[in-house]
PDB file of C-alpha atoms and ligand atoms in Angstrom:
ATOM      1  CA  MET A   1    -108.381 -33.961  75.617  1.00 37.00           C
ATOM      2  CA  LYS A   2    -108.800 -31.027  78.004  1.00 42.00           C
ATOM      3  CA  LEU A   3    -109.844 -28.756  75.155  1.00 40.00           C
ATOM      4  CA  ILE A   4    -112.477 -31.238  73.945  1.00 41.00           C
ATOM      5  CA  ALA A   5    -113.854 -31.601  77.486  1.00 42.00           C
ATOM      6  CA  ARG A   6    -114.074 -27.819  77.912  1.00 44.00           C
ATOM      7  CA  ARG A   7    -115.815 -27.459  74.518  1.00 44.00           C
ATOM      8  CA  THR A   8    -118.318 -30.158  75.411  1.00 41.00           C
ATOM      9  CA  LEU A   9    -119.072 -28.428  78.705  1.00 41.00           C
ATOM     10  CA  LEU A  10    -119.463 -25.078  76.975  1.00 40.00           C
ATOM     11  CA  ALA A  11    -121.818 -26.557  74.376  1.00 43.00           C
ATOM     12  CA  ALA A  12    -123.888 -28.177  77.111  1.00 42.00           C
ATOM     13  CA  ALA A  13    -124.076 -24.910  79.048  1.00 41.00           C
ATOM     14  CA  LEU A  14    -125.202 -23.044  75.927  1.00 43.00           C
ATOM     15  CA  THR A  15    -127.964 -25.518  75.087  1.00 45.00           C
ATOM     16  CA  LEU A  16    -129.165 -25.998  78.682  1.00 44.00           C
ATOM     17  CA  PRO A  17    -131.562 -23.032  78.919  1.00 46.00           C
ATOM     18  CA  ALA A  18    -133.248 -23.938  75.615  1.00 44.00           C
ATOM     19  CA  PHE A  19    -133.500 -27.581  76.650  1.00 44.00           C
ATOM     20  CA  THR A  20    -135.015 -26.628  80.023  1.00 43.00           C
ATOM     21  CA  ALA A  21    -137.620 -24.432  78.310  1.00 46.00           C
ATOM     22  CA  LEU A  22    -138.612 -27.255  75.921  1.00 50.00           C
ATOM     23  CA  ALA A  23    -138.838 -29.802  78.726  1.00 63.00           C
ATOM     24  CA  ALA A  24    -141.241 -27.699  80.842  1.00 80.00           C
ATOM     25  CA  PRO A  25    -144.510 -29.653  80.876  1.00 91.00           C
ATOM     26  CA  LEU A  26    -147.194 -28.273  78.650  1.00 97.00           C
ATOM     27  CA  THR A  27    -150.463 -27.355  80.385  1.00 98.00           C
ATOM     28  CA  MET A  28    -153.832 -28.033  78.758  1.00 98.00           C
ATOM     29  CA  GLY A  29    -157.180 -26.749  80.024  1.00 98.00           C
ATOM     30  CA  PHE A  30    -159.932 -29.121  78.883  1.00 98.00           C
ATOM     31  CA  SER A  31    -163.652 -28.418  79.205  1.00 98.00           C
ATOM     32  CA  GLN A  32    -165.711 -31.593  78.826  1.00 98.00           C
ATOM     33  CA  VAL A  33    -169.436 -31.642  77.946  1.00 98.00           C
ATOM     34  CA  GLY A  34    -170.433 -33.797  80.922  1.00 97.00           C
ATOM     35  CA  ALA A  35    -170.863 -37.461  81.800  1.00 97.00           C
ATOM     36  CA  GLU A  36    -174.129 -38.060  79.964  1.00 97.00           C
ATOM     37  CA  SER A  37    -173.257 -41.304  78.188  1.00 98.00           C
ATOM     38  CA  GLU A  38    -171.034 -44.387  78.080  1.00 97.00           C
ATOM     39  CA  TRP A  39    -169.341 -42.732  75.097  1.00 98.00           C
ATOM     40  CA  ARG A  40    -168.520 -39.627  77.133  1.00 98.00           C
ATOM     41  CA  THR A  41    -167.081 -41.693  80.005  1.00 98.00           C
ATOM     42  CA  ALA A  42    -164.750 -43.446  77.548  1.00 98.00           C
ATOM     43  CA  ASN A  43    -163.822 -40.107  75.957  1.00 98.00           C
ATOM     44  CA  SER A  44    -162.905 -38.508  79.316  1.00 98.00           C
ATOM     45  CA  ALA A  45    -160.874 -41.568  80.337  1.00 98.00           C
ATOM     46  CA  SER A  46    -159.003 -41.489  77.017  1.00 98.00           C
ATOM     47  CA  ILE A  47    -158.146 -37.782  77.414  1.00 98.00           C
ATOM     48  CA  LYS A  48    -156.964 -38.183  81.014  1.00 98.00           C
ATOM     49  CA  SER A  49    -154.791 -41.220  80.376  1.00 98.00           C
ATOM     50  CA  ALA A  50    -153.323 -39.804  77.147  1.00 98.00           C
ATOM     51  CA  ALA A  51    -152.366 -36.563  78.927  1.00 98.00           C
ATOM     52  CA  LYS A  52    -150.539 -38.571  81.595  1.00 98.00           C
ATOM     53  CA  GLU A  53    -148.806 -40.660  78.969  1.00 98.00           C
ATOM     54  CA  ALA A  54    -147.753 -37.567  77.005  1.00 98.00           C
ATOM     55  CA  GLY A  55    -146.467 -35.730  80.098  1.00 98.00           C
ATOM     56  CA  ILE A  56    -149.067 -32.970  79.682  1.00 98.00           C
ATOM     57  CA  THR A  57    -150.484 -31.292  82.792  1.00 98.00           C
ATOM     58  CA  LEU A  58    -154.252 -31.512  82.364  1.00 98.00           C
ATOM     59  CA  LYS A  59    -156.778 -29.199  83.998  1.00 98.00           C
ATOM     60  CA  PHE A  60    -160.097 -30.954  83.404  1.00 98.00           C
ATOM     61  CA  ALA A  61    -163.589 -29.575  84.076  1.00 98.00           C
ATOM     62  CA  ASP A  62    -166.948 -31.338  83.607  1.00 98.00           C
ATOM     63  CA  ALA A  63    -169.588 -28.822  82.419  1.00 98.00           C
ATOM     64  CA  GLN A  64    -172.609 -30.995  83.235  1.00 97.00           C
ATOM     65  CA  GLN A  65    -174.073 -30.333  79.776  1.00 96.00           C
ATOM     66  CA  LYS A  66    -174.237 -26.557  80.432  1.00 97.00           C
ATOM     67  CA  GLN A  67    -172.663 -24.037  78.060  1.00 98.00           C
ATOM     68  CA  GLU A  68    -172.333 -21.415  80.824  1.00 98.00           C
ATOM     69  CA  ASN A  69    -170.099 -23.824  82.782  1.00 98.00           C
ATOM     70  CA  GLN A  70    -167.900 -24.307  79.721  1.00 98.00           C
ATOM     71  CA  VAL A  71    -167.557 -20.552  79.226  1.00 98.00           C
ATOM     72  CA  LYS A  72    -166.550 -20.186  82.905  1.00 98.00           C
ATOM     73  CA  ALA A  73    -163.993 -23.008  82.594  1.00 98.00           C
ATOM     74  CA  ILE A  74    -162.466 -21.494  79.435  1.00 98.00           C
ATOM     75  CA  ARG A  75    -162.212 -18.073  81.135  1.00 98.00           C
ATOM     76  CA  SER A  76    -160.480 -19.638  84.116  1.00 98.00           C
ATOM     77  CA  TYR A  77    -157.998 -21.420  81.812  1.00 98.00           C
ATOM     78  CA  ILE A  78    -157.275 -18.054  80.157  1.00 98.00           C
ATOM     79  CA  ALA A  79    -156.706 -16.478  83.584  1.00 98.00           C
ATOM     80  CA  GLN A  80    -154.372 -19.358  84.512  1.00 98.00           C
ATOM     81  CA  LYS A  81    -152.409 -18.790  81.264  1.00 98.00           C
ATOM     82  CA  VAL A  82    -152.481 -22.439  80.157  1.00 98.00           C
ATOM     83  CA  ASP A  83    -150.509 -23.300  76.994  1.00 98.00           C
ATOM     84  CA  VAL A  84    -153.495 -24.668  75.090  1.00 98.00           C
ATOM     85  CA  ILE A  85    -157.259 -24.921  75.594  1.00 98.00           C
ATOM     86  CA  ALA A  86    -159.238 -27.874  74.253  1.00 98.00           C
ATOM     87  CA  PHE A  87    -162.950 -28.411  74.571  1.00 98.00           C
ATOM     88  CA  SER A  88    -165.901 -30.390  73.344  1.00 98.00           C
ATOM     89  CA  PRO A  89    -168.673 -27.794  72.954  1.00 98.00           C
ATOM     90  CA  VAL A  90    -172.067 -28.813  74.308  1.00 98.00           C
ATOM     91  CA  VAL A  91    -173.869 -26.761  71.629  1.00 98.00           C
ATOM     92  CA  GLU A  92    -172.696 -25.268  68.331  1.00 97.00           C
ATOM     93  CA  SER A  93    -173.406 -21.555  68.751  1.00 98.00           C
ATOM     94  CA  GLY A  94    -172.574 -18.802  71.268  1.00 98.00           C
ATOM     95  CA  TRP A  95    -168.773 -19.172  71.403  1.00 98.00           C
ATOM     96  CA  ASP A  96    -167.506 -16.076  69.570  1.00 98.00           C
ATOM     97  CA  THR A  97    -166.921 -13.871  72.630  1.00 98.00           C
ATOM     98  CA  VAL A  98    -165.039 -16.337  74.806  1.00 98.00           C
ATOM     99  CA  LEU A  99    -162.961 -17.626  71.897  1.00 98.00           C
ATOM    100  CA  LYS A 100    -161.978 -14.041  71.027  1.00 98.00           C
ATOM    101  CA  GLU A 101    -160.813 -13.669  74.633  1.00 98.00           C
ATOM    102  CA  ALA A 102    -158.616 -16.766  74.246  1.00 98.00           C
ATOM    103  CA  LYS A 103    -157.216 -15.455  70.962  1.00 98.00           C
ATOM    104  CA  THR A 104    -156.433 -12.044  72.491  1.00 98.00           C
ATOM    105  CA  ALA A 105    -154.601 -13.842  75.320  1.00 98.00           C
ATOM    106  CA  GLY A 106    -152.585 -15.745  72.686  1.00 98.00           C
ATOM    107  CA  ILE A 107    -153.856 -19.170  73.800  1.00 98.00           C
ATOM    108  CA  PRO A 108    -154.567 -21.622  70.955  1.00 98.00           C
ATOM    109  CA  VAL A 109    -157.887 -23.503  71.044  1.00 98.00           C
ATOM    110  CA  ILE A 110    -158.488 -27.050  69.781  1.00 98.00           C
ATOM    111  CA  LEU A 111    -162.032 -28.351  69.306  1.00 98.00           C
ATOM    112  CA  THR A 112    -162.559 -32.020  70.010  1.00 98.00           C
ATOM    113  CA  ASP A 113    -165.531 -34.240  69.208  1.00 98.00           C
ATOM    114  CA  ARG A 114    -168.032 -31.427  68.461  1.00 98.00           C
ATOM    115  CA  ALA A 115    -167.826 -28.377  66.215  1.00 96.00           C
ATOM    116  CA  VAL A 116    -168.774 -24.728  66.805  1.00 97.00           C
ATOM    117  CA  LYS A 117    -170.406 -22.169  64.516  1.00 97.00           C
ATOM    118  CA  VAL A 118    -168.318 -18.985  64.722  1.00 98.00           C
ATOM    119  CA  ALA A 119    -168.093 -16.012  62.360  1.00 97.00           C
ATOM    120  CA  ASP A 120    -164.276 -16.170  62.365  1.00 98.00           C
ATOM    121  CA  PRO A 121    -162.817 -19.682  61.934  1.00 97.00           C
ATOM    122  CA  SER A 122    -159.400 -18.444  63.074  1.00 97.00           C
ATOM    123  CA  LEU A 123    -160.810 -18.472  66.636  1.00 98.00           C
ATOM    124  CA  TYR A 124    -159.795 -22.132  66.807  1.00 98.00           C
ATOM    125  CA  VAL A 125    -156.770 -23.879  65.358  1.00 98.00           C
ATOM    126  CA  THR A 126    -158.267 -27.232  64.471  1.00 98.00           C
ATOM    127  CA  PHE A 127    -161.204 -29.564  65.035  1.00 98.00           C
ATOM    128  CA  ILE A 128    -160.672 -33.264  65.639  1.00 98.00           C
ATOM    129  CA  GLY A 129    -163.718 -35.512  65.703  1.00 97.00           C
ATOM    130  CA  SER A 130    -166.147 -37.725  63.829  1.00 97.00           C
ATOM    131  CA  ASP A 131    -168.187 -36.801  60.767  1.00 97.00           C
ATOM    132  CA  PHE A 132    -171.660 -36.789  62.354  1.00 98.00           C
ATOM    133  CA  VAL A 133    -173.519 -36.164  59.076  1.00 98.00           C
ATOM    134  CA  GLU A 134    -171.872 -39.270  57.648  1.00 98.00           C
ATOM    135  CA  GLU A 135    -172.892 -41.257  60.735  1.00 98.00           C
ATOM    136  CA  GLY A 136    -176.534 -40.271  60.106  1.00 98.00           C
ATOM    137  CA  ARG A 137    -176.174 -41.325  56.475  1.00 98.00           C
ATOM    138  CA  LYS A 138    -174.695 -44.690  57.449  1.00 98.00           C
ATOM    139  CA  ALA A 139    -177.604 -45.337  59.835  1.00 98.00           C
ATOM    140  CA  ALA A 140    -180.117 -44.531  57.080  1.00 98.00           C
ATOM    141  CA  LYS A 141    -178.292 -46.605  54.442  1.00 98.00           C
ATOM    142  CA  TRP A 142    -178.515 -49.634  56.713  1.00 98.00           C
ATOM    143  CA  LEU A 143    -182.278 -49.037  57.001  1.00 98.00           C
ATOM    144  CA  LEU A 144    -182.686 -48.571  53.230  1.00 98.00           C
ATOM    145  CA  GLU A 145    -181.028 -51.936  52.628  1.00 97.00           C
ATOM    146  CA  ARG A 146    -183.264 -53.610  55.166  1.00 97.00           C
ATOM    147  CA  ALA A 147    -186.368 -51.905  53.746  1.00 97.00           C
ATOM    148  CA  ALA A 148    -185.443 -53.132  50.258  1.00 96.00           C
ATOM    149  CA  LYS A 149    -186.247 -56.688  51.443  1.00 95.00           C
ATOM    150  CA  THR A 150    -189.908 -55.665  51.925  1.00 94.00           C
ATOM    151  CA  PRO A 151    -190.361 -53.099  49.128  1.00 93.00           C
ATOM    152  CA  ASN A 152    -194.137 -52.740  49.546  1.00 93.00           C
ATOM    153  CA  ALA A 153    -194.099 -52.055  53.281  1.00 95.00           C
ATOM    154  CA  SER A 154    -194.291 -48.513  54.660  1.00 97.00           C
ATOM    155  CA  LEU A 155    -192.145 -47.963  57.734  1.00 98.00           C
ATOM    156  CA  ASN A 156    -192.947 -45.471  60.499  1.00 98.00           C
ATOM    157  CA  ILE A 157    -189.804 -44.178  62.183  1.00 98.00           C
ATOM    158  CA  VAL A 158    -189.485 -42.446  65.556  1.00 98.00           C
ATOM    159  CA  GLU A 159    -186.342 -40.480  66.264  1.00 98.00           C
ATOM    160  CA  LEU A 160    -184.618 -39.807  69.581  1.00 99.00           C
ATOM    161  CA  GLN A 161    -182.461 -36.756  69.013  1.00 98.00           C
ATOM    162  CA  GLY A 162    -179.402 -35.787  71.041  1.00 98.00           C
ATOM    163  CA  THR A 163    -179.008 -32.566  73.016  1.00 98.00           C
ATOM    164  CA  VAL A 164    -180.863 -29.694  71.324  1.00 98.00           C
ATOM    165  CA  GLY A 165    -178.457 -27.421  69.447  1.00 98.00           C
ATOM    166  CA  SER A 166    -175.513 -29.842  69.658  1.00 98.00           C
ATOM    167  CA  ALA A 167    -173.512 -30.679  66.535  1.00 98.00           C
ATOM    168  CA  PRO A 168    -174.166 -34.456  66.707  1.00 98.00           C
ATOM    169  CA  ALA A 169    -177.932 -33.947  67.080  1.00 98.00           C
ATOM    170  CA  ILE A 170    -178.105 -31.496  64.172  1.00 98.00           C
ATOM    171  CA  ASP A 171    -175.798 -33.456  61.879  1.00 98.00           C
ATOM    172  CA  ARG A 172    -177.056 -36.981  62.605  1.00 98.00           C
ATOM    173  CA  LYS A 173    -180.592 -35.822  61.857  1.00 98.00           C
ATOM    174  CA  LYS A 174    -179.469 -34.110  58.667  1.00 98.00           C
ATOM    175  CA  GLY A 175    -177.501 -37.115  57.334  1.00 98.00           C
ATOM    176  CA  PHE A 176    -180.279 -39.577  58.161  1.00 98.00           C
ATOM    177  CA  GLU A 177    -183.029 -37.470  56.540  1.00 98.00           C
ATOM    178  CA  GLU A 178    -180.914 -36.841  53.443  1.00 98.00           C
ATOM    179  CA  VAL A 179    -180.766 -40.591  52.739  1.00 98.00           C
ATOM    180  CA  ILE A 180    -184.232 -41.779  53.813  1.00 98.00           C
ATOM    181  CA  LYS A 181    -185.981 -39.208  51.652  1.00 97.00           C
ATOM    182  CA  THR A 182    -184.894 -41.311  48.665  1.00 97.00           C
ATOM    183  CA  ASN A 183    -187.530 -43.872  49.743  1.00 97.00           C
ATOM    184  CA  PRO A 184    -191.001 -42.357  50.279  1.00 97.00           C
ATOM    185  CA  LYS A 185    -192.091 -45.463  52.175  1.00 97.00           C
ATOM    186  CA  LEU A 186    -189.854 -44.384  55.075  1.00 98.00           C
ATOM    187  CA  GLN A 187    -191.361 -41.625  57.202  1.00 98.00           C
ATOM    188  CA  ILE A 188    -190.273 -40.041  60.489  1.00 98.00           C
ATOM    189  CA  ILE A 189    -193.533 -39.764  62.414  1.00 98.00           C
ATOM    190  CA  ARG A 190    -192.129 -38.372  65.687  1.00 98.00           C
ATOM    191  CA  SER A 191    -188.859 -36.768  66.699  1.00 98.00           C
ATOM    192  CA  GLN A 192    -187.840 -35.451  70.093  1.00 98.00           C
ATOM    193  CA  SER A 193    -184.703 -34.900  72.163  1.00 98.00           C
ATOM    194  CA  GLY A 194    -183.666 -37.535  74.677  1.00 98.00           C
ATOM    195  CA  GLU A 195    -180.629 -35.414  75.634  1.00 98.00           C
ATOM    196  CA  PHE A 196    -178.208 -38.289  74.929  1.00 98.00           C
ATOM    197  CA  THR A 197    -179.086 -39.976  78.274  1.00 98.00           C
ATOM    198  CA  ARG A 198    -180.635 -43.372  79.084  1.00 98.00           C
ATOM    199  CA  ALA A 199    -183.181 -41.863  81.498  1.00 98.00           C
ATOM    200  CA  LYS A 200    -184.479 -39.308  79.020  1.00 98.00           C
ATOM    201  CA  GLY A 201    -184.358 -41.811  76.135  1.00 98.00           C
ATOM    202  CA  LYS A 202    -186.617 -44.109  78.133  1.00 98.00           C
ATOM    203  CA  GLU A 203    -188.984 -41.298  79.114  1.00 98.00           C
ATOM    204  CA  VAL A 204    -189.399 -39.997  75.562  1.00 98.00           C
ATOM    205  CA  MET A 205    -189.836 -43.520  74.136  1.00 98.00           C
ATOM    206  CA  GLU A 206    -192.585 -44.146  76.711  1.00 98.00           C
ATOM    207  CA  SER A 207    -194.402 -41.061  75.483  1.00 98.00           C
ATOM    208  CA  PHE A 208    -193.963 -42.155  71.823  1.00 98.00           C
ATOM    209  CA  LEU A 209    -195.444 -45.563  72.666  1.00 98.00           C
ATOM    210  CA  LYS A 210    -198.421 -44.023  74.469  1.00 97.00           C
ATOM    211  CA  GLN A 211    -199.515 -42.147  71.348  1.00 95.00           C
ATOM    212  CA  ARG A 212    -201.307 -45.025  69.680  1.00 84.00           C
ATOM    213  CA  ASP A 213    -202.401 -43.290  66.471  1.00 90.00           C
ATOM    214  CA  LYS A 214    -199.639 -44.892  64.371  1.00 92.00           C
ATOM    215  CA  LYS A 215    -197.675 -48.135  64.671  1.00 96.00           C
ATOM    216  CA  ILE A 216    -193.954 -47.654  65.328  1.00 98.00           C
ATOM    217  CA  ASP A 217    -191.769 -49.832  63.074  1.00 98.00           C
ATOM    218  CA  VAL A 218    -188.313 -48.308  63.571  1.00 98.00           C
ATOM    219  CA  LEU A 219    -186.480 -46.345  66.260  1.00 98.00           C
ATOM    220  CA  TYR A 220    -183.521 -44.210  65.219  1.00 99.00           C
ATOM    221  CA  ALA A 221    -181.603 -43.046  68.323  1.00 99.00           C
ATOM    222  CA  HIS A 222    -178.772 -40.516  68.006  1.00 98.00           C
ATOM    223  CA  ASN A 223    -176.778 -42.502  70.579  1.00 98.00           C
ATOM    224  CA  ASP A 224    -176.612 -45.953  72.174  1.00 98.00           C
ATOM    225  CA  ASP A 225    -177.527 -44.748  75.660  1.00 98.00           C
ATOM    226  CA  MET A 226    -180.889 -43.373  74.505  1.00 98.00           C
ATOM    227  CA  ALA A 227    -181.490 -46.601  72.559  1.00 98.00           C
ATOM    228  CA  ILE A 228    -180.764 -48.651  75.681  1.00 98.00           C
ATOM    229  CA  GLY A 229    -183.191 -46.511  77.711  1.00 98.00           C
ATOM    230  CA  ALA A 230    -185.788 -46.902  74.947  1.00 98.00           C
ATOM    231  CA  ILE A 231    -185.301 -50.691  74.924  1.00 98.00           C
ATOM    232  CA  GLN A 232    -186.467 -50.752  78.563  1.00 98.00           C
ATOM    233  CA  ALA A 233    -189.537 -48.670  77.666  1.00 98.00           C
ATOM    234  CA  ILE A 234    -190.362 -51.005  74.761  1.00 98.00           C
ATOM    235  CA  GLU A 235    -190.065 -54.095  76.964  1.00 98.00           C
ATOM    236  CA  GLU A 236    -192.204 -52.512  79.665  1.00 98.00           C
ATOM    237  CA  ALA A 237    -194.848 -51.836  76.991  1.00 97.00           C
ATOM    238  CA  GLY A 238    -194.916 -55.602  76.282  1.00 98.00           C
ATOM    239  CA  LEU A 239    -193.106 -55.393  72.942  1.00 98.00           C
ATOM    240  CA  LYS A 240    -189.907 -57.048  71.720  1.00 98.00           C
ATOM    241  CA  PRO A 241    -187.129 -54.520  70.980  1.00 98.00           C
ATOM    242  CA  GLY A 242    -185.166 -55.470  67.872  1.00 98.00           C
ATOM    243  CA  VAL A 243    -188.089 -57.569  66.602  1.00 98.00           C
ATOM    244  CA  ASP A 244    -191.377 -55.631  66.932  1.00 98.00           C
ATOM    245  CA  ILE A 245    -189.451 -52.383  66.605  1.00 98.00           C
ATOM    246  CA  VAL A 246    -186.199 -52.270  64.627  1.00 98.00           C
ATOM    247  CA  ILE A 247    -183.603 -50.219  66.525  1.00 98.00           C
ATOM    248  CA  ILE A 248    -180.732 -48.264  64.982  1.00 98.00           C
ATOM    249  CA  SER A 249    -178.313 -46.226  67.062  1.00 98.00           C
ATOM    250  CA  ILE A 250    -174.903 -44.541  67.042  1.00 98.00           C
ATOM    251  CA  ASP A 251    -171.673 -44.839  69.104  1.00 98.00           C
ATOM    252  CA  GLY A 252    -170.760 -48.545  69.257  1.00 98.00           C
ATOM    253  CA  VAL A 253    -170.250 -48.737  73.032  1.00 98.00           C
ATOM    254  CA  ARG A 254    -170.059 -52.104  74.806  1.00 97.00           C
ATOM    255  CA  GLY A 255    -173.618 -51.696  76.111  1.00 98.00           C
ATOM    256  CA  ALA A 256    -174.853 -51.581  72.514  1.00 98.00           C
ATOM    257  CA  PHE A 257    -172.937 -54.737  71.598  1.00 98.00           C
ATOM    258  CA  GLU A 258    -174.446 -56.522  74.606  1.00 98.00           C
ATOM    259  CA  ALA A 259    -177.928 -55.365  73.543  1.00 98.00           C
ATOM    260  CA  MET A 260    -177.262 -56.594  69.976  1.00 98.00           C
ATOM    261  CA  LYS A 261    -176.016 -59.926  71.289  1.00 98.00           C
ATOM    262  CA  ALA A 262    -179.293 -60.244  73.208  1.00 98.00           C
ATOM    263  CA  GLY A 263    -181.204 -59.490  69.979  1.00 98.00           C
ATOM    264  CA  LYS A 264    -182.610 -56.191  71.299  1.00 98.00           C
ATOM    265  CA  LEU A 265    -180.730 -53.735  69.073  1.00 98.00           C
ATOM    266  CA  ASN A 266    -180.283 -54.194  65.322  1.00 98.00           C
ATOM    267  CA  VAL A 267    -177.313 -52.028  64.415  1.00 98.00           C
ATOM    268  CA  THR A 268    -174.925 -49.429  65.817  1.00 98.00           C
ATOM    269  CA  VAL A 269    -172.884 -46.956  63.795  1.00 98.00           C
ATOM    270  CA  GLU A 270    -169.470 -46.411  65.316  1.00 98.00           C
ATOM    271  CA  CYS A 271    -168.396 -43.039  66.750  1.00 98.00           C
ATOM    272  CA  ASN A 272    -164.912 -43.346  68.218  1.00 96.00           C
ATOM    273  CA  PRO A 273    -164.422 -41.604  71.622  1.00 98.00           C
ATOM    274  CA  LEU A 274    -160.751 -42.565  72.005  1.00 97.00           C
ATOM    275  CA  LEU A 275    -159.460 -39.194  70.857  1.00 97.00           C
ATOM    276  CA  GLY A 276    -156.989 -38.626  73.719  1.00 98.00           C
ATOM    277  CA  PRO A 277    -153.679 -39.704  72.117  1.00 97.00           C
ATOM    278  CA  GLN A 278    -154.309 -37.757  68.890  1.00 96.00           C
ATOM    279  CA  LEU A 279    -155.414 -34.705  70.873  1.00 98.00           C
ATOM    280  CA  MET A 280    -152.245 -34.673  72.983  1.00 98.00           C
ATOM    281  CA  GLN A 281    -150.030 -34.968  69.901  1.00 97.00           C
ATOM    282  CA  LEU A 282    -151.982 -32.142  68.275  1.00 97.00           C
ATOM    283  CA  ALA A 283    -151.539 -29.971  71.390  1.00 98.00           C
ATOM    284  CA  LYS A 284    -147.771 -30.484  71.225  1.00 98.00           C
ATOM    285  CA  ASP A 285    -147.724 -29.677  67.503  1.00 97.00           C
ATOM    286  CA  VAL A 286    -149.887 -26.582  67.963  1.00 97.00           C
ATOM    287  CA  VAL A 287    -147.654 -25.224  70.740  1.00 96.00           C
ATOM    288  CA  ALA A 288    -144.573 -26.008  68.602  1.00 96.00           C
ATOM    289  CA  LYS A 289    -146.290 -24.009  65.821  1.00 95.00           C
ATOM    290  CA  LYS A 290    -146.212 -26.916  63.343  1.00 97.00           C
ATOM    291  CA  PRO A 291    -148.634 -26.736  60.380  1.00 96.00           C
ATOM    292  CA  ILE A 292    -151.978 -28.296  61.386  1.00 96.00           C
ATOM    293  CA  GLU A 293    -154.975 -29.441  59.301  1.00 97.00           C
ATOM    294  CA  LYS A 294    -158.106 -27.429  60.113  1.00 97.00           C
ATOM    295  CA  ARG A 295    -160.279 -30.568  60.196  1.00 97.00           C
ATOM    296  CA  ILE A 296    -159.176 -34.009  61.353  1.00 97.00           C
ATOM    297  CA  THR A 297    -161.731 -36.818  61.024  1.00 94.00           C
ATOM    298  CA  VAL A 298    -161.807 -40.295  62.493  1.00 91.00           C
ATOM    299  CA  THR A 299    -162.350 -43.541  60.555  1.00 89.00           C
ATOM    300  CA  GLU A 300    -165.307 -45.585  61.819  1.00 94.00           C
ATOM    301  CA  GLY A 301    -167.424 -48.624  60.947  1.00 96.00           C
ATOM    302  CA  VAL A 302    -170.990 -49.945  61.080  1.00 98.00           C
ATOM    303  CA  PHE A 303    -171.783 -52.982  63.258  1.00 98.00           C
ATOM    304  CA  PRO A 304    -174.986 -54.930  62.655  1.00 98.00           C
ATOM    305  CA  ALA A 305    -176.310 -57.382  65.293  1.00 98.00           C
ATOM    306  CA  GLU A 306    -175.015 -60.357  63.233  1.00 97.00           C
ATOM    307  CA  VAL A 307    -171.386 -59.487  64.091  1.00 97.00           C
ATOM    308  CA  ALA A 308    -171.962 -58.387  67.717  1.00 97.00           C
ATOM    309  CA  ALA A 309    -170.910 -61.620  69.467  1.00 97.00           C
ATOM    310  CA  LYS A 310    -167.678 -61.813  67.463  1.00 97.00           C
ATOM    311  CA  GLU A 311    -166.848 -58.123  67.887  1.00 96.00           C
ATOM    312  CA  LEU A 312    -167.729 -57.698  71.571  1.00 96.00           C
ATOM    313  CA  PRO A 313    -164.399 -59.019  72.955  1.00 95.00           C
ATOM    314  CA  ASN A 314    -162.519 -56.539  70.720  1.00 93.00           C
ATOM    315  CA  ARG A 315    -164.363 -53.449  71.917  1.00 94.00           C
ATOM    316  CA  LYS A 316    -162.202 -50.993  73.829  1.00 93.00           C
ATOM    317  CA  TYR A 317    -165.071 -48.873  75.160  1.00 96.00           C
TER     318      TYR A 317
HETATM  319  O1  AHR B   1    -170.580 -35.831  70.736  1.00 62.60           O
HETATM  320  C1  AHR B   1    -170.620 -37.213  70.716  1.00 62.60           C
HETATM  321  C2  AHR B   1    -171.896 -37.687  71.307  1.00 62.60           C
HETATM  322  O2  AHR B   1    -172.052 -37.180  72.610  1.00 62.60           O
HETATM  323  C3  AHR B   1    -172.028 -39.182  71.476  1.00 62.60           C
HETATM  324  O3  AHR B   1    -172.591 -39.814  70.398  1.00 62.60           O
HETATM  325  C4  AHR B   1    -172.963 -39.262  72.610  1.00 62.60           C
HETATM  326  O4  AHR B   1    -173.103 -40.519  73.166  1.00 62.60           O
HETATM  327  C5  AHR B   1    -172.368 -38.227  73.478  1.00 62.60           C
HETATM  328  O5  AHR B   1    -173.047 -37.927  74.575  1.00 62.60           O
END
């Protein structure tokens, strides 16, 4: 009996240091784009609550849509020797230097939501987020189907782009154009950035509406917030959003479902912001040096106005 007890104690003593090292909470430095949209608010909340749930110490910084703030945050996480850095890059380019600094310091980097364009892909471990090109395609496919009901009609489209130089703005434009060019009756007559915000979406839509040379039939907004801002501009111009102007947007936030229920928005393409739990698991796997896929995508749907009332109670963001 005594011998067994002593052996058990010895085994426990031998495994204790290793166990203590494993149990030390992992620290993640996260640089967020900003708080520009309902989507972003849901994304930040998901990351914060998932970190808590996973027992990860989170250092979170809001960059207010400025790349220089993100670079500063990443440098401070390197100086603080965090275990892993994650960030959602405001724009695609200009990251090589700071990511090399992270690599030299031996800190793994995970991209979330938005991609970067870097010469050396080993500067980040993995990228988890939506396929923005596919979202643009889905938006355009919905429009093609609708346009097929009136095959002789030409449709003038105005486009509210996201933040200039950001992955979702570049990719959603690309995917949409790729599909609509298959129908020459569909033409983008104006396209400008509304910076992913309601205020700017409204302002740009007002300026589109003031240029009276061509009738606007369709609005394609790269996110729901800009569409919601534009809806206000359309109403103030005495027109009926969703009827006089067909409105297509991306994200699938509650605000969009409410607008669809009210008949003011025609369709939203889902972009899931609830990336927190997957990100925390990835961080643990990366630190544990498990094999990781370079690209992890999210499965998403398309919600036309007809299903809005039924779907609204199920929306989590
Ligand atoms: O990167 C995702 C995009 O950023 C969302 O579509 C938009 O709402 C957000 O601001």
